């Protein structure tokens, strides 16, 4: 089966094979792997050792995103969130339910957010301490302007929390050029092509220390993750982690480096997304985004307007041809949501486009 979803992604056989073992989390051999993974991640983030540290939280991306918001936005503190997609909405909900005051800037889900979208609200309210935002919006496929927003927040003397879950490892970002960034977060199962199961925050050590006591949740306290590493060692972990997923992630990082790192991965994903965008357009499927707003991670196209079309039936029929896409959408209008990331190539995409075409013909036969 070819998985064309924006996570958990299609993985390589070597990554899956690394799971085939039993592991004790406190075993010294595993602790070395875990400490190494943390160090490698700081490198991929272009963090500075001694300034930045990897603070993992086991589970889905929402858990580490919530941990980042709880840790770096004080209880009752104000956080500004540009909301132009499903994942930004989720971030706003996590912050609100954690008792933070959310200033939401509502924007269309068809273009990336820029500094100009947030600056008026930021300047109008000095009590906003943090701007939390999504790098790649996995709802529609747009990419927000991390450089512009980061520079604006830095100039305004505020902080950022960056949801880079579907961007990290593929879209460029250098923590050493973003001192305003308290943390970025991502997961093991997206652009680094590991298994699902771990969330990672790459955070400023000084800020994680200064924010001790904010989280109001022991499980989701990144300051406590840091304090624990300091006390018990960087290979040590507070609660039982998905050890196999971490072992597999170490192998996924080997493959990432062998491929050529961020720029090579971005080039492959961009080629995948282009092949999807052009291929679907050639089938008569109207793109949801203008080409210039189309990011490299996920392509969304409008569902056929034909009343005979049904998303769930279509997805199941496509699956019988060996291709799995999302059986839901989270754009403002009904779309097909197709992932361009994972261990897949443009050739795989061209095969998938053929399967999509054949499935559509089968489902919507042209009147004779
Ligand atoms: C995948 C994703 C998440 C986290 O999703 P989980 O299902 O909790 O792992 C968060 N933000 C973005 C932008 C994502 O793409």
mmCIF file of C-alpha atoms in Angstrom, residues 188-312:
data_model
loop_
_atom_site.group_PDB
_atom_site.id
_atom_site.type_symbol
_atom_site.label_atom_id
_atom_site.label_comp_id
_atom_site.label_asym_id
_atom_site.label_seq_id
_atom_site.Cartn_x
_atom_site.Cartn_y
_atom_site.Cartn_z
ATOM 1 C CA UNK A 188 8.811 11.361 14.734
ATOM 2 C CA UNK A 189 6.310 10.328 12.056
ATOM 3 C CA UNK A 190 6.337 13.150 9.513
ATOM 4 C CA UNK A 191 9.146 14.708 7.435
ATOM 5 C CA UNK A 192 11.892 12.763 9.177
ATOM 6 C CA UNK A 193 10.076 9.598 8.091
ATOM 7 C CA UNK A 194 10.153 7.721 11.376
ATOM 8 C CA UNK A 195 7.376 5.865 13.169
ATOM 9 C CA UNK A 196 4.680 7.771 15.066
ATOM 10 C CA UNK A 197 4.959 7.860 18.851
ATOM 11 C CA UNK A 198 7.290 10.666 19.903
ATOM 12 C CA UNK A 199 6.971 14.419 20.040
ATOM 13 C CA UNK A 200 10.038 16.629 20.307
ATOM 14 C CA UNK A 201 10.435 20.222 21.418
ATOM 15 C CA UNK A 202 13.726 21.894 20.555
ATOM 16 C CA UNK A 203 13.835 24.670 23.093
ATOM 17 C CA UNK A 204 15.991 27.423 24.532
ATOM 18 C CA UNK A 205 17.469 26.161 27.781
ATOM 19 C CA UNK A 206 17.381 29.623 29.414
ATOM 20 C CA UNK A 207 13.673 29.991 28.630
ATOM 21 C CA UNK A 208 12.798 26.452 29.752
ATOM 22 C CA UNK A 209 14.499 27.262 33.048
ATOM 23 C CA UNK A 210 12.820 30.646 33.409
ATOM 24 C CA UNK A 211 9.405 29.077 32.703
ATOM 25 C CA UNK A 212 9.639 26.419 35.446
ATOM 26 C CA UNK A 213 6.332 26.234 37.292
ATOM 27 C CA UNK A 214 4.144 27.434 34.399
ATOM 28 C CA UNK A 215 2.905 24.165 32.979
ATOM 29 C CA UNK A 216 0.363 23.180 35.625
ATOM 30 C CA UNK A 217 0.798 19.589 34.424
ATOM 31 C CA UNK A 218 3.634 17.306 35.383
ATOM 32 C CA UNK A 219 3.217 15.152 32.258
ATOM 33 C CA UNK A 220 3.310 18.155 29.917
ATOM 34 C CA UNK A 221 6.014 20.215 31.602
ATOM 35 C CA UNK A 222 9.023 20.847 29.347
ATOM 36 C CA UNK A 223 10.872 22.613 32.158
ATOM 37 C CA UNK A 224 10.602 19.389 34.130
ATOM 38 C CA UNK A 225 11.866 17.372 31.139
ATOM 39 C CA UNK A 226 14.925 19.628 31.140
ATOM 40 C CA UNK A 227 15.402 19.425 34.909
ATOM 41 C CA UNK A 228 15.150 15.631 34.726
ATOM 42 C CA UNK A 229 17.811 15.451 31.983
ATOM 43 C CA UNK A 230 20.103 17.631 34.076
ATOM 44 C CA UNK A 231 19.570 15.419 37.119
ATOM 45 C CA UNK A 232 19.477 11.947 35.598
ATOM 46 C CA UNK A 233 21.294 12.350 32.271
ATOM 47 C CA UNK A 234 20.263 13.045 28.667
ATOM 48 C CA UNK A 235 19.690 9.357 28.009
ATOM 49 C CA UNK A 236 17.201 9.138 30.831
ATOM 50 C CA UNK A 237 13.455 9.626 30.373
ATOM 51 C CA UNK A 238 10.776 10.416 32.943
ATOM 52 C CA UNK A 239 8.039 8.000 31.863
ATOM 53 C CA UNK A 240 7.970 4.913 29.631
ATOM 54 C CA UNK A 241 8.519 6.013 26.012
ATOM 55 C CA UNK A 242 7.695 4.157 22.769
ATOM 56 C CA UNK A 243 11.166 2.630 22.765
ATOM 57 C CA UNK A 244 10.808 0.915 19.377
ATOM 58 C CA UNK A 245 9.733 4.168 17.724
ATOM 59 C CA UNK A 246 12.818 5.887 19.153
ATOM 60 C CA UNK A 247 15.114 3.094 17.944
ATOM 61 C CA UNK A 248 13.513 3.366 14.500
ATOM 62 C CA UNK A 249 13.874 7.145 14.561
ATOM 63 C CA UNK A 250 17.637 6.828 15.012
ATOM 64 C CA UNK A 251 17.723 4.771 11.790
ATOM 65 C CA UNK A 252 15.431 7.283 10.060
ATOM 66 C CA UNK A 253 17.960 9.995 10.931
ATOM 67 C CA UNK A 254 20.751 7.912 9.339
ATOM 68 C CA UNK A 255 18.697 7.715 6.137
ATOM 69 C CA UNK A 256 17.947 11.445 6.329
ATOM 70 C CA UNK A 257 21.642 12.264 6.474
ATOM 71 C CA UNK A 258 22.442 9.787 3.708
ATOM 72 C CA UNK A 259 19.843 11.434 1.458
ATOM 73 C CA UNK A 260 21.488 14.819 1.939
ATOM 74 C CA UNK A 261 19.523 16.334 4.814
ATOM 75 C CA UNK A 262 17.001 19.150 4.650
ATOM 76 C CA UNK A 263 17.656 20.502 1.155
ATOM 77 C CA UNK A 264 17.541 17.073 -0.475
ATOM 78 C CA UNK A 265 14.384 16.135 1.366
ATOM 79 C CA UNK A 266 12.703 19.395 0.462
ATOM 80 C CA UNK A 267 13.641 18.913 -3.204
ATOM 81 C CA UNK A 268 12.091 15.437 -3.257
ATOM 82 C CA UNK A 269 8.916 16.579 -1.492
ATOM 83 C CA UNK A 270 8.628 19.578 -3.808
ATOM 84 C CA UNK A 271 8.947 17.280 -6.815
ATOM 85 C CA UNK A 272 6.280 15.004 -5.288
ATOM 86 C CA UNK A 273 3.924 17.923 -4.664
ATOM 87 C CA UNK A 274 4.483 19.319 -8.177
ATOM 88 C CA UNK A 275 3.753 15.926 -9.727
ATOM 89 C CA UNK A 276 0.563 15.702 -7.651
ATOM 90 C CA UNK A 277 -0.534 19.254 -8.409
ATOM 91 C CA UNK A 278 0.027 18.941 -12.159
ATOM 92 C CA UNK A 279 -1.235 15.361 -12.316
ATOM 93 C CA UNK A 280 -4.502 16.098 -10.524
ATOM 94 C CA UNK A 281 -5.046 19.231 -12.627
ATOM 95 C CA UNK A 282 -4.584 17.119 -15.771
ATOM 96 C CA UNK A 283 -7.331 14.801 -14.476
ATOM 97 C CA UNK A 284 -9.638 17.820 -14.248
ATOM 98 C CA UNK A 285 -9.402 18.133 -10.448
ATOM 99 C CA UNK A 286 -9.321 21.820 -9.545
ATOM 100 C CA UNK A 287 -6.508 22.761 -7.135
ATOM 101 C CA UNK A 288 -7.621 24.263 -3.821
ATOM 102 C CA UNK A 289 -4.588 26.558 -3.753
ATOM 103 C CA UNK A 290 -3.038 28.806 -6.340
ATOM 104 C CA UNK A 291 0.301 27.387 -7.406
ATOM 105 C CA UNK A 292 2.277 30.164 -5.715
ATOM 106 C CA UNK A 293 0.666 29.305 -2.338
ATOM 107 C CA UNK A 294 1.108 25.551 -2.737
ATOM 108 C CA UNK A 295 3.586 24.124 -0.207
ATOM 109 C CA UNK A 296 5.538 20.878 -0.642
ATOM 110 C CA UNK A 297 3.867 18.770 2.066
ATOM 111 C CA UNK A 298 0.245 18.243 1.146
ATOM 112 C CA UNK A 299 -1.838 18.937 -1.952
ATOM 113 C CA UNK A 300 -5.564 19.591 -1.703
ATOM 114 C CA UNK A 301 -7.901 19.635 -4.695
ATOM 115 C CA UNK A 302 -11.614 20.327 -4.802
ATOM 116 C CA UNK A 303 -13.816 17.238 -4.790
ATOM 117 C CA UNK A 304 -15.600 16.706 -8.114
ATOM 118 C CA UNK A 305 -18.868 18.657 -8.089
ATOM 119 C CA UNK A 306 -20.655 15.570 -9.501
ATOM 120 C CA UNK A 307 -23.475 14.415 -7.152
ATOM 121 C CA UNK A 308 -22.354 10.804 -7.670
ATOM 122 C CA UNK A 309 -19.065 11.574 -5.886
ATOM 123 C CA UNK A 310 -18.721 10.365 -2.300
ATOM 124 C CA UNK A 311 -15.402 10.806 -0.467
ATOM 125 C CA UNK A 312 -15.461 7.631 1.622
#
